[in-house]
XYZ file of C-alpha atoms in Angstrom:
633
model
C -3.129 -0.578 0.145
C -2.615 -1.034 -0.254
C -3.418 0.455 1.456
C -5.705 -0.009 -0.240
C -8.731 -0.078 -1.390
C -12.097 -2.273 -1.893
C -13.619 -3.126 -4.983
C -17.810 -1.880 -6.095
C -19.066 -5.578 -4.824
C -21.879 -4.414 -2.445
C -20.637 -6.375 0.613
C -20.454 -9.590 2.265
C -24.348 -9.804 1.654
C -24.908 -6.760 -0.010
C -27.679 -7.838 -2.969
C -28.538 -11.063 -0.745
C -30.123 -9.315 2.082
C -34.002 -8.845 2.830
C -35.579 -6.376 5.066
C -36.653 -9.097 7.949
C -36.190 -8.191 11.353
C -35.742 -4.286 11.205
C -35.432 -4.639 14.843
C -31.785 -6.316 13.804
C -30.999 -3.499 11.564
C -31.444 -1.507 14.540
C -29.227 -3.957 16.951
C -26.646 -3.683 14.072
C -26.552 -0.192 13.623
C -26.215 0.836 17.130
C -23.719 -1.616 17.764
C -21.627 -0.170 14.939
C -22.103 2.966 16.390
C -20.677 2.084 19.692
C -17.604 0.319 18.049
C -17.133 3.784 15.418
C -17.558 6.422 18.682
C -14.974 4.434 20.315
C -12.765 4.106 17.640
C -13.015 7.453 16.434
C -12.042 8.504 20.336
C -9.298 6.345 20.282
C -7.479 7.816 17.251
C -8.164 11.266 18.722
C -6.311 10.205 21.817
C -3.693 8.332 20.213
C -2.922 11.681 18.153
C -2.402 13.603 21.208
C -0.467 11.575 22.748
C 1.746 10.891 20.166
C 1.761 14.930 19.802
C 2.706 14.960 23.324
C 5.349 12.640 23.523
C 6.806 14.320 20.098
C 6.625 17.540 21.802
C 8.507 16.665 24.747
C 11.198 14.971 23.495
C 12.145 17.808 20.652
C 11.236 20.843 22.529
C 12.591 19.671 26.174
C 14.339 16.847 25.758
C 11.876 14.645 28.073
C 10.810 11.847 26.580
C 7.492 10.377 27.950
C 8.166 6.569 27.639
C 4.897 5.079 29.323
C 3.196 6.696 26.424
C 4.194 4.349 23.995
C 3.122 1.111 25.868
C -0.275 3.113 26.279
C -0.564 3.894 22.844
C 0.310 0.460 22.113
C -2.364 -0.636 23.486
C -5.013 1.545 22.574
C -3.610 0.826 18.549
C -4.520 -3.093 18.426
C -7.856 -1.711 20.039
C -8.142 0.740 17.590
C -7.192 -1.425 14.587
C -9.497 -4.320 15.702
C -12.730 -1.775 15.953
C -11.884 -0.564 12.710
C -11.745 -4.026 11.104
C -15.330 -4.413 13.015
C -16.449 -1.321 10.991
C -15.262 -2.520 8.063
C -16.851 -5.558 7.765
C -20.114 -4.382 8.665
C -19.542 -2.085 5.466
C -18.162 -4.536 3.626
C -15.046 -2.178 2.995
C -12.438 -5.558 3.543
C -9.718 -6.244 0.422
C -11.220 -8.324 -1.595
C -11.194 -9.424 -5.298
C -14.549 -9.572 -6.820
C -14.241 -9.649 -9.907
C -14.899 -13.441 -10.745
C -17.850 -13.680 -8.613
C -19.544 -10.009 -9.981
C -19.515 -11.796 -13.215
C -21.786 -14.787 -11.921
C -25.412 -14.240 -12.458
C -28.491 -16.191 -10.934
C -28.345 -18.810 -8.316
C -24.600 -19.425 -9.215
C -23.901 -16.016 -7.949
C -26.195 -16.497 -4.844
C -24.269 -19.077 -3.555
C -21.125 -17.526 -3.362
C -22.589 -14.473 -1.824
C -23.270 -17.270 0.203
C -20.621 -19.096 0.897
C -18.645 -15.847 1.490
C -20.760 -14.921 4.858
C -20.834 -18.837 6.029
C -16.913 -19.179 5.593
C -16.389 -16.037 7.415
C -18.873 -17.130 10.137
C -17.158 -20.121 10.528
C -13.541 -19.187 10.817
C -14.644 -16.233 13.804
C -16.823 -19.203 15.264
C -13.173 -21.126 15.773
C -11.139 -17.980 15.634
C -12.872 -17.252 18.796
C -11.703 -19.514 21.500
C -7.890 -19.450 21.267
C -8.083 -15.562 20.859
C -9.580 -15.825 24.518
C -7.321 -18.071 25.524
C -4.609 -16.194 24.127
C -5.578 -13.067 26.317
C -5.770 -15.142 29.081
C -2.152 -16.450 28.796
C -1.297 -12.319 28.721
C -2.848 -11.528 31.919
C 0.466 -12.184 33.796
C 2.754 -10.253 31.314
C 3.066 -6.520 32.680
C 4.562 -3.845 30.600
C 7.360 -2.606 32.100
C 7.079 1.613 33.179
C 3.197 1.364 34.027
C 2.999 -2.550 35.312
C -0.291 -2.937 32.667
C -1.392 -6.580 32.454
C -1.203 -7.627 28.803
C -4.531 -8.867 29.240
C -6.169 -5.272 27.996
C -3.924 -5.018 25.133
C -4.701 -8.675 23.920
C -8.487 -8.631 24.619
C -8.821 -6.620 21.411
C -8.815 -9.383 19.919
C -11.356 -11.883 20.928
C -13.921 -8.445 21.587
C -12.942 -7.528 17.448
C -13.526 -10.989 16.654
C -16.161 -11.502 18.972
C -17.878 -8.366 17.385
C -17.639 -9.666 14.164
C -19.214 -12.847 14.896
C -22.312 -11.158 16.140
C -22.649 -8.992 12.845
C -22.174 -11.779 10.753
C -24.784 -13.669 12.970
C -27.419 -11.003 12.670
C -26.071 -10.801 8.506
C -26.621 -14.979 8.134
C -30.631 -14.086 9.870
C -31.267 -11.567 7.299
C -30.122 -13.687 4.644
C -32.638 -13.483 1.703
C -32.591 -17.737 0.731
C -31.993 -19.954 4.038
C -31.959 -23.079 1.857
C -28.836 -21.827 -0.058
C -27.100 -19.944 2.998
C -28.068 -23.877 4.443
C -26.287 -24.990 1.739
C -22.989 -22.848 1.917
C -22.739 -24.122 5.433
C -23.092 -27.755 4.842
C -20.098 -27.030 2.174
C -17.683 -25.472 4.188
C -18.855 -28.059 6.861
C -17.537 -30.741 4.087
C -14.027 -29.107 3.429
C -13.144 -28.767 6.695
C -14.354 -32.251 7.304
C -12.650 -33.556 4.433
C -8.734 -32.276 5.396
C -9.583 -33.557 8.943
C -10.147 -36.968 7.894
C -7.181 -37.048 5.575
C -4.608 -35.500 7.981
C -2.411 -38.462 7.851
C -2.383 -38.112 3.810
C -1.685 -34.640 4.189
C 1.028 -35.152 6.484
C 2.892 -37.904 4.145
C 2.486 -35.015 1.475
C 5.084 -33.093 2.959
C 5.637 -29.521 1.642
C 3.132 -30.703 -1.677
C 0.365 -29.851 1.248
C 0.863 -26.483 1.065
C -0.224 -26.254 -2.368
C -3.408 -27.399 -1.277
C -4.249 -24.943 1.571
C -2.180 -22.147 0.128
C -2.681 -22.320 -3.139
C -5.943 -23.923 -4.039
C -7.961 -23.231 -0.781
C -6.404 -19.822 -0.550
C -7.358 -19.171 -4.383
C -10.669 -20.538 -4.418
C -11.603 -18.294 -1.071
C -10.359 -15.657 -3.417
C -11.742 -16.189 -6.200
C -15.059 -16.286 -4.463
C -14.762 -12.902 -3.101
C -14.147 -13.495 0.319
C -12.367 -10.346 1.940
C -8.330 -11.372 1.280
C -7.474 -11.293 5.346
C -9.795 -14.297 5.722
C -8.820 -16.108 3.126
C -5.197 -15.940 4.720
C -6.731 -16.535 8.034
C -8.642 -20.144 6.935
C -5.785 -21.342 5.029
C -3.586 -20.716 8.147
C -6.309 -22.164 10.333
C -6.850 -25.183 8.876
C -3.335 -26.106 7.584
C -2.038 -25.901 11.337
C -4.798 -27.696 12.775
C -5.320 -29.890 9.766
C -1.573 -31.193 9.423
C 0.386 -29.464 12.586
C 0.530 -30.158 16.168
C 1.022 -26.107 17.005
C -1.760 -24.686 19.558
C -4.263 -22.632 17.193
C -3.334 -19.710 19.956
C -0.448 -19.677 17.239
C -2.751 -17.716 15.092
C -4.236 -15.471 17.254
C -0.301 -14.725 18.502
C 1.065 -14.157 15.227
C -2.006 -11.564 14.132
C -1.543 -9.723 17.068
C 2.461 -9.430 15.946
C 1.493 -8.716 12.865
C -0.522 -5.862 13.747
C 1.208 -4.134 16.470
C 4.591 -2.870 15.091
C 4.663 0.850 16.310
C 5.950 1.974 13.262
C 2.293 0.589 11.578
C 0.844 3.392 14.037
C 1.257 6.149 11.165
C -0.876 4.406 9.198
C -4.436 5.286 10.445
C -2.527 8.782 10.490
C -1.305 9.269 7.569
C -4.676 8.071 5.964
C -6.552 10.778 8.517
C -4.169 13.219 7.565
C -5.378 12.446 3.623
C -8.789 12.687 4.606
C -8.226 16.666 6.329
C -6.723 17.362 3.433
C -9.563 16.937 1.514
C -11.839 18.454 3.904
C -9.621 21.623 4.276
C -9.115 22.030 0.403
C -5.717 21.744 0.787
C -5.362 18.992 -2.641
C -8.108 21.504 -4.574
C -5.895 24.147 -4.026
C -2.835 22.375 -5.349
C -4.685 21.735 -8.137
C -5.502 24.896 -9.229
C -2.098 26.535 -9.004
C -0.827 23.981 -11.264
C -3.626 24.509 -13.554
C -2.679 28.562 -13.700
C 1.039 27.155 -14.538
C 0.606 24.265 -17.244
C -3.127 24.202 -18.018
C -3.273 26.181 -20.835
C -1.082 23.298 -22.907
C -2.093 21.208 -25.314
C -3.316 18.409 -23.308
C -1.804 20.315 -20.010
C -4.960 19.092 -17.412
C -3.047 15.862 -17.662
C 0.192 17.213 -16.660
C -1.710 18.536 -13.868
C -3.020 15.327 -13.217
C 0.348 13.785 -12.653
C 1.583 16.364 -10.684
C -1.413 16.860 -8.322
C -0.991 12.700 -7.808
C 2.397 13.434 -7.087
C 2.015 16.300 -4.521
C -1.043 14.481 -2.823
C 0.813 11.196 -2.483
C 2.887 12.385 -0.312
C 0.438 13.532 2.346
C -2.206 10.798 2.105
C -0.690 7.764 1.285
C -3.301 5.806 0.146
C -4.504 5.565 -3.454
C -8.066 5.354 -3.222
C -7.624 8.566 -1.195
C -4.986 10.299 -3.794
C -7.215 9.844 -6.464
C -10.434 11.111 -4.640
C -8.413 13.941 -3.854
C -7.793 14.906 -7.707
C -9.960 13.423 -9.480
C -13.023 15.760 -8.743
C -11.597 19.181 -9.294
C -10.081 18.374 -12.753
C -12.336 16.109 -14.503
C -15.339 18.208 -15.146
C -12.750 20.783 -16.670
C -11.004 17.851 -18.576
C -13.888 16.526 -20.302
C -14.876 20.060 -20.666
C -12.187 20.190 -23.330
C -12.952 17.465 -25.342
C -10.717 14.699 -23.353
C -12.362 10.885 -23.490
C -13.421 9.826 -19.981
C -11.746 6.453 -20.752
C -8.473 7.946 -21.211
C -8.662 9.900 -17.922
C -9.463 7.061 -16.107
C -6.433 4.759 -17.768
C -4.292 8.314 -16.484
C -5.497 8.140 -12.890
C -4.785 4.537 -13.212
C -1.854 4.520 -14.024
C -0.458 7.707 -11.885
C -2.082 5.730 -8.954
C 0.653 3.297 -10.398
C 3.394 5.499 -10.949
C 3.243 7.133 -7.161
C 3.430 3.884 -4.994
C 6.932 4.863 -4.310
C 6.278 8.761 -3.254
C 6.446 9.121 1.006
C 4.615 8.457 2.813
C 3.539 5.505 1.081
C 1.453 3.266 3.339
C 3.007 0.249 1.461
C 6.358 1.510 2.631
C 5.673 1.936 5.716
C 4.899 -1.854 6.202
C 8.201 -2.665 4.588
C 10.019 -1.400 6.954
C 7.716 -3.112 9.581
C 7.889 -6.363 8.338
C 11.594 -6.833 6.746
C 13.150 -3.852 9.054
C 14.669 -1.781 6.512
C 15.250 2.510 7.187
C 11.882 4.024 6.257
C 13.428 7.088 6.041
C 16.146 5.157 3.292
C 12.677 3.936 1.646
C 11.650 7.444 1.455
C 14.523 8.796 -0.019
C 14.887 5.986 -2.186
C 11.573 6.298 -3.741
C 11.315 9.730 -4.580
C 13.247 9.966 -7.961
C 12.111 6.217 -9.418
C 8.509 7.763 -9.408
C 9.884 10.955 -11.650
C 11.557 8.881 -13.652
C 7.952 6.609 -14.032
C 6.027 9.779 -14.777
C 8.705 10.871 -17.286
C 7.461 7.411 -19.237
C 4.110 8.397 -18.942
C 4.254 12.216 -19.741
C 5.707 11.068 -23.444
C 2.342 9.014 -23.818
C 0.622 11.654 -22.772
C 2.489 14.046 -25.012
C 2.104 11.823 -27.721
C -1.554 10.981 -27.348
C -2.568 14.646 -27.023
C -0.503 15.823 -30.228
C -2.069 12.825 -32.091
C -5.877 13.213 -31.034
C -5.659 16.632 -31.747
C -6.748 17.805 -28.324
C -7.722 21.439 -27.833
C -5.553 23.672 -25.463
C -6.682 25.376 -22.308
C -6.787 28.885 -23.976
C -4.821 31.954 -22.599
C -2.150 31.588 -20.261
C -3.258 32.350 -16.432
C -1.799 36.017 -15.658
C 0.720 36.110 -13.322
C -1.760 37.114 -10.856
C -3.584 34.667 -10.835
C -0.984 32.462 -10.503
C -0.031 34.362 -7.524
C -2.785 34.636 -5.780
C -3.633 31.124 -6.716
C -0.035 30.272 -5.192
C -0.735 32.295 -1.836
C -4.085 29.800 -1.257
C -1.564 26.798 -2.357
C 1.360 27.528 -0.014
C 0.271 25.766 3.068
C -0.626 22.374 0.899
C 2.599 22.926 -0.859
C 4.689 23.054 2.332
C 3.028 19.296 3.753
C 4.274 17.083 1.485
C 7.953 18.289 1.465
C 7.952 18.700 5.287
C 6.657 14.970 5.682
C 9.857 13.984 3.260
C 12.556 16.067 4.545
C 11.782 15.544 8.461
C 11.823 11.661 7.795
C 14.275 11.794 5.376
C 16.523 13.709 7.538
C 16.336 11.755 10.620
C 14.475 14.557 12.211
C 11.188 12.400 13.414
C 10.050 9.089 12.310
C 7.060 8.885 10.187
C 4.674 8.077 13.086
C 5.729 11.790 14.434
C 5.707 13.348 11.557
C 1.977 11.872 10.466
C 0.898 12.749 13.770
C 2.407 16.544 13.040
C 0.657 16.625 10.222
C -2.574 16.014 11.162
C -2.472 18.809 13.543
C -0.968 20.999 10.985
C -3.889 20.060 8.749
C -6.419 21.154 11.997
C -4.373 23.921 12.586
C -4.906 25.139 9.035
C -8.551 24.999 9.399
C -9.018 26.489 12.291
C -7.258 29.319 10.906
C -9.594 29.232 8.025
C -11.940 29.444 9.766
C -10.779 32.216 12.177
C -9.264 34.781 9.524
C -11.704 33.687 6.780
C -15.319 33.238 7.936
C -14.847 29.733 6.150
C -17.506 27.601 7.638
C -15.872 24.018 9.169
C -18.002 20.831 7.965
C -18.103 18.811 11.101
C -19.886 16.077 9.469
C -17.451 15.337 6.801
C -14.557 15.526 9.597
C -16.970 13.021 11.365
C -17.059 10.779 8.108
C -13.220 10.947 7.756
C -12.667 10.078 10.850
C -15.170 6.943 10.176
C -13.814 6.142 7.053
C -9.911 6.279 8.411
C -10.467 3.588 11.447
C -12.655 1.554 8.550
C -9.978 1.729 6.493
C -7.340 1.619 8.995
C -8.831 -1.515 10.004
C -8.897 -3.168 6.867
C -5.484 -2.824 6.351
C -3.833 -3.830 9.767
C -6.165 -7.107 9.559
C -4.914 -7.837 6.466
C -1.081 -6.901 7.758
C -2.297 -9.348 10.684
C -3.554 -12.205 8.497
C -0.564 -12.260 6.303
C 2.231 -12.041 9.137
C 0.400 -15.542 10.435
C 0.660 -17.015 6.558
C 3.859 -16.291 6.091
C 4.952 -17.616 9.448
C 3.294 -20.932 8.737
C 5.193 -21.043 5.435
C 8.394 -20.280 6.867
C 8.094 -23.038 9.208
C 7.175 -25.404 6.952
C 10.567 -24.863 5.491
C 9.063 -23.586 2.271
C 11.247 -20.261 2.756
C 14.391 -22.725 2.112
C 12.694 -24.747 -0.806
C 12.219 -21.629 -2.600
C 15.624 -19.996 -1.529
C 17.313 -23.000 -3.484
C 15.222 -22.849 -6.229
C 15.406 -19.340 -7.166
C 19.414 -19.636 -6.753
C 18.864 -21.650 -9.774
C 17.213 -19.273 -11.612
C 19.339 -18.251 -15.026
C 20.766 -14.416 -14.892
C 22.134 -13.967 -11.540
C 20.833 -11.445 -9.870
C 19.496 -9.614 -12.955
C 17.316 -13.002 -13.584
C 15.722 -12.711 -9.932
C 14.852 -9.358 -10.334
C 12.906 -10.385 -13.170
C 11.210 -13.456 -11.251
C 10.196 -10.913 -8.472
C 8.855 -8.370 -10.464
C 6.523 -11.032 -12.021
C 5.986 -12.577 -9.318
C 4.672 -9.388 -7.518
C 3.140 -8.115 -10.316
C 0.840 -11.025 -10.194
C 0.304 -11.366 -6.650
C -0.264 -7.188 -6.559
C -3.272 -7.815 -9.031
C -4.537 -10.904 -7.286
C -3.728 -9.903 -4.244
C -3.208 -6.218 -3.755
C 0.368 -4.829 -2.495
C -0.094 -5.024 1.060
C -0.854 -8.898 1.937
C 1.665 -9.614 -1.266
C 4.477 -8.336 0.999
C 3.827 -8.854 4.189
C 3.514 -12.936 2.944
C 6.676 -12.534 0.695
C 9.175 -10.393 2.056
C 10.345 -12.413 4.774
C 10.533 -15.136 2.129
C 12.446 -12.664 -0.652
C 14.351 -10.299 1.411
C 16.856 -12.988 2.516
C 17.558 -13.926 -1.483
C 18.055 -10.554 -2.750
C 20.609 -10.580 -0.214
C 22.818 -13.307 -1.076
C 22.567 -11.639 -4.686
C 24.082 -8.530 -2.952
C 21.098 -6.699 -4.252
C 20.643 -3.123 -2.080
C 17.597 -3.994 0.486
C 15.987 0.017 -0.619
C 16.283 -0.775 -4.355
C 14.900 -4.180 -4.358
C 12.137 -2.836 -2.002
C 11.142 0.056 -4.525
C 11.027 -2.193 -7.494
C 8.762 -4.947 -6.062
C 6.455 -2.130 -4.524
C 6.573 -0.527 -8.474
C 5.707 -3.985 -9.742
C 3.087 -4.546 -7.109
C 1.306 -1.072 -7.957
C 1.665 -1.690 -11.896
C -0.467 -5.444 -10.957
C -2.760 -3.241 -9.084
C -3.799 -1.437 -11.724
C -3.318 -3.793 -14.608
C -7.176 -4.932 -15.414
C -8.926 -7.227 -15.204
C -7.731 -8.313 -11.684
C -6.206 -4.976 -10.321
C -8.696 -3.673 -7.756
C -7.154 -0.626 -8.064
C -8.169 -0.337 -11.510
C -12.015 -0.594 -10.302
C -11.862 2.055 -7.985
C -10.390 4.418 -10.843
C -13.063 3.558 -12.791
C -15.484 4.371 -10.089
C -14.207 7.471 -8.960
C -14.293 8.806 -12.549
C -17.988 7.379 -12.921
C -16.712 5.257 -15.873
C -17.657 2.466 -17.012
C -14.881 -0.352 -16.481
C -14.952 -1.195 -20.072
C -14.474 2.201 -21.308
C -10.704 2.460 -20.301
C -9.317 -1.172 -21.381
C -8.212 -0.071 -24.282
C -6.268 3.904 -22.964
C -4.678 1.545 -20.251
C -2.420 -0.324 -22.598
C -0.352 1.999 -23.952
C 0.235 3.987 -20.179
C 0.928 0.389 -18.609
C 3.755 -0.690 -21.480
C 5.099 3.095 -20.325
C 4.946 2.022 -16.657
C 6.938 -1.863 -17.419
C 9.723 0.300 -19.839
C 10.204 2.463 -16.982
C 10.291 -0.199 -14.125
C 13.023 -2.322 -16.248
C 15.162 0.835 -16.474
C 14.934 1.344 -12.906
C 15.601 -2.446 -12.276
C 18.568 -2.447 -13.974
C 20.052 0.652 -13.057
C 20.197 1.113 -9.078
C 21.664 4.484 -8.645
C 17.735 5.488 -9.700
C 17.084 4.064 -6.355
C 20.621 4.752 -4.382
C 21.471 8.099 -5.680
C 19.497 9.939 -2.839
C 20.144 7.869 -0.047
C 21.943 9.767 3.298
């Protein structure tokens, strides 16, 4: 996530837009523009130096240590330009699917209430970010004496940014009287919990079931991107019923987003869309085809595999299953398989892989609750075999009982060779990523940043010894797409950090310490509470914001219960990816559904059976550890 992913719902004002003003279009594309060149330059140069400072350290033994304050720096840039981008294209978390089924004026008004609650909270998001920066100007880094003014200005220009696009969004709005409306609304909460401070106040911790439960689930629930509904519930419970500065907020996104280890994201997600570009995952595909395709039902095998190989280059679902998903269904449906059923598959692979390095989800674990990444990565590797084992007897089953026709002859040996040969380089990535993390040999940052210049290097030479023709624009695109979606994410990393800090000091961490101590089973008992728990909050919530707002919370409990930190942070990410793909609330489920060009409906009933396969396998895994702890170094 969730990296991560966004749901079909045309935008923050998507269907509620007219064509006024075209001179605004203009102003709004060509600001965009500016904030995309930028951001796309800025991930370029981050790359290189990270390459650089890799390069130097291994090969001479030199580290380069002003390049990670500069890098630093240009990531929260980076990250905030990308969450610009992606609100512009409407490409936030978010979970639409209670207000998609709204029809009429009903569903105008949340479409409007969306864009006037975001409005609002950059309106008084704004100052303390500035003042925020200001308070940085006399911090200096340390090796090249930089003010940490520049770094923290990132923020008020991204929010600023913002503001101005959802200024020019609010003009174009279709109905003023309902937009008017919306306002005068939000206007009337925020009014409200003002007035009744003191109340709130003699509430105690009861308050934050107000602002983080109701608030929080009504901004939700009207399909307001998931980072802002964090952000107004934080907002307006510390200035509602606190006497903290509001710079709090502003401080804690800014930690939020700017651990260095969060730096292989954008990579890692780049790195998935080269792959793509370079045919790296189509060739995968198509040397597993030559081995198991010709099976009864073998295309699905492939399925699972390819999801398993591509996982761990991309690390990002949405991006996995784009990766697969094209090459094999044509041929799939080819031979008689229901489009339904693939989908449910993709679904639930997208499920079963959460766990495969270098999983983006991962990566923030050991961000926010400071376990070994390269423990996570080891540790997740054979729980995800031992998930697709569950669903490959569904799938064995399903295909014997429909009947479904085999792939023909056998590929010759030949073609499996030459097929191999193409397949080789592809091959190689994923187990290089996993051993040289794995092994201590880089840290994921280094090894994502390797990669992505193995993936260049690859088409260059493609290009060079092949004639094969290099699609700039689509390397363009990617590039687009990964600060867009790069942006998203971090935001959301940023949003939750500042939640779970104001839940923490509330001293709700030590309310629900004692109370799930009480819970019946020992440690066996609060497995099973979190993997509910994050089951639900993966679906509602997708797996990202669900664990940046819970682990600091969790972590601490599975502790005391002498449960290992690796094993208890592969089972909640499991549980998280099987509520991400549960419908009706798992976004992830959507954008299955959408990459397949199926209809959401169509796959309800295939997803059952693959989902009961993915809970069987997650209790065995729960209950056994050495699943998780076998592999460890």
């Amino acid at each position: 996530m969730t990296a991560t992913s966004t749901t079909a719902r045309p935008g923050l004002l998507g269907r509620a837009q007219t064509t006024l003003g075209p001179s605004i279009n203009v102003a709004e594309r060509g600001l965009v523009a500016v904030a995309a060149a930028a951001a796309g330059v800025l991930l370029l140069t981050v790359a290189v130096l990270l390459l650089t400072g890799a390069v130097s350290r291994f090969a001479f033994n030199a580290p380069i240590v002003w390049i990670d304050e500069l890098v630093s720096t240009f990531f929260l840039w980076l990250a905030m330009l990308g969450a610009v981008i992606a609100y512009q294209r409407a490409e936030h978390m978010r979970m639409a699917a209670v207000a998609m089924a709204l029809r009429g004026r009903l569903r105008d008004f949340v479409d409007a209430l969306s864009l006037a609650a975001t409005v609002a909270l950059l309106v008084f998001l704004l100052p303390p970010a500035c003042e925020y920066a200001l308070d940085e100007w006399d911090i200096t880094t340390s090796t090249l004496a930089l003010s940490g003014a520049w770094r923290a200005a990132a923020l008020p220009v991204g929010l600023g940014l913002m503001l101005i696009l959802g200024v020019l969004h609010c003009v174009r709005f279709r109905d003023v009287a309902i937009l008017t409306l919306a306002g005068l609304f939000c206007a009337a909460v925020a009014l409200t919990l003002h007035w009744f401070s003191p109340e709130l106040i003699a509430l105690g911790n009861y308050r934050l079931l107000i602002f983080f439960v109701a608030l929080t689930g009504i901004c939700i629930a009207a399909g307001l991107p998931i980072a802002f509904c964090f952000l107004i519930s934080t907002f307006l419970f510390l200035a509602c019923t606190t006497t903290v500065p509001l710079t709090v907020v502003t401080s804690r996104l800014n930690e939020g987003m700017s651990h260095v280890v969060l730096l292989a994201v954008p990579l890692f997600i780049w790195l998935g869309s080269l792959v793509e570009v370079t045919g790296m995952a189509k060739a995968m595909v198509n040397f597993l085809a030559t081995l198991v395709g010709h099976w009864r039902g073998g295309l699905n095998y492939v399925l699972m595999a390819a999801m398993y190989l591509v996982s761990g280059i991309s690390g990002a679902k949405a991006a996995d299953m784009a990766a697969v998903a094209p090459p094999l269904f044509p041929e799939m449906r080819a031979r008689g398989a229901d489009p339904g059923d693939l989908v449910a598959l993709l679904a639930a692979t997208g499920a079963q892989t959460e766990t495969i390095p270098p999983s983006i989800v991962l990566i923030t674990i050991g961000s926010v609750t400071g376990v070994s990444i390269a423990g996570l990565f080891a540790g997740g590797i054979l729980p995800s075999l031992v998930m697709g084992l569950f669903l490959g007897v569904v799938v064995w089953w399903r295909s014997r009982r429909a009947g479904t026709a085999s792939g023909g002859a056998r590929a010759s040996w030949s073609d499996s060779a030459r097929c191999l040969l193409v397949a080789v380089p592809a091959l190689l990535l994923p187990f290089v990523i996993r051993t040289a993390v794995v092994e201590g040999a880089a840290t994921a940052t280094e090894v994502s940043t390797l990669g992505v210049f193995y993936a260049i290097a690859y088409l260059l030479l493609a290009r060079v010894a092949f004639g094969r023709p290099i699609d700039w624009r689509a390397i363009v695109t990617g590039i687009v797409n990964t600060v867009s979606l790069s942006g998203a994410i971090l935001l959301i990393v940023g949003a939750a950090s500042a939640m779970a800090w104001s839940l923490t000091q509330s001293g709700f961490a030590r309310q629900l310490t004692m109370l799930m101590h009480q819970a019946p089973g020992g440690a066996y008992g609060f497995l099973l509470v979190s993997i509910l728990i994050f089951v639900i909050l993966g679906s509602v919530l997708e797996g990202l914001p669900a664990i940046v707002l819970m682990a600091p919370i969790t972590y601490p409990i599975a502790r005391s219960f002498a449960i290992d930190d690796i094993h208890y942070s592969i089972v909640l990410v499991l549980a998280m990816g099987i509520g991400l793909f549960i419908p009706p609330f798992g976004v992830g489920y959507y954008t299955a559904c959408a990459i397949g060009k199926v209809d959401t409906g169509a796959a309800l009933r295939p997803i059952i059976g693959y989902m009961v396969a993915l809970v069987a396998g997650l209790m065995l895994i729960a209950f056994v550890p050495a699943f998780t702890t076998s592999l460890l170094p």
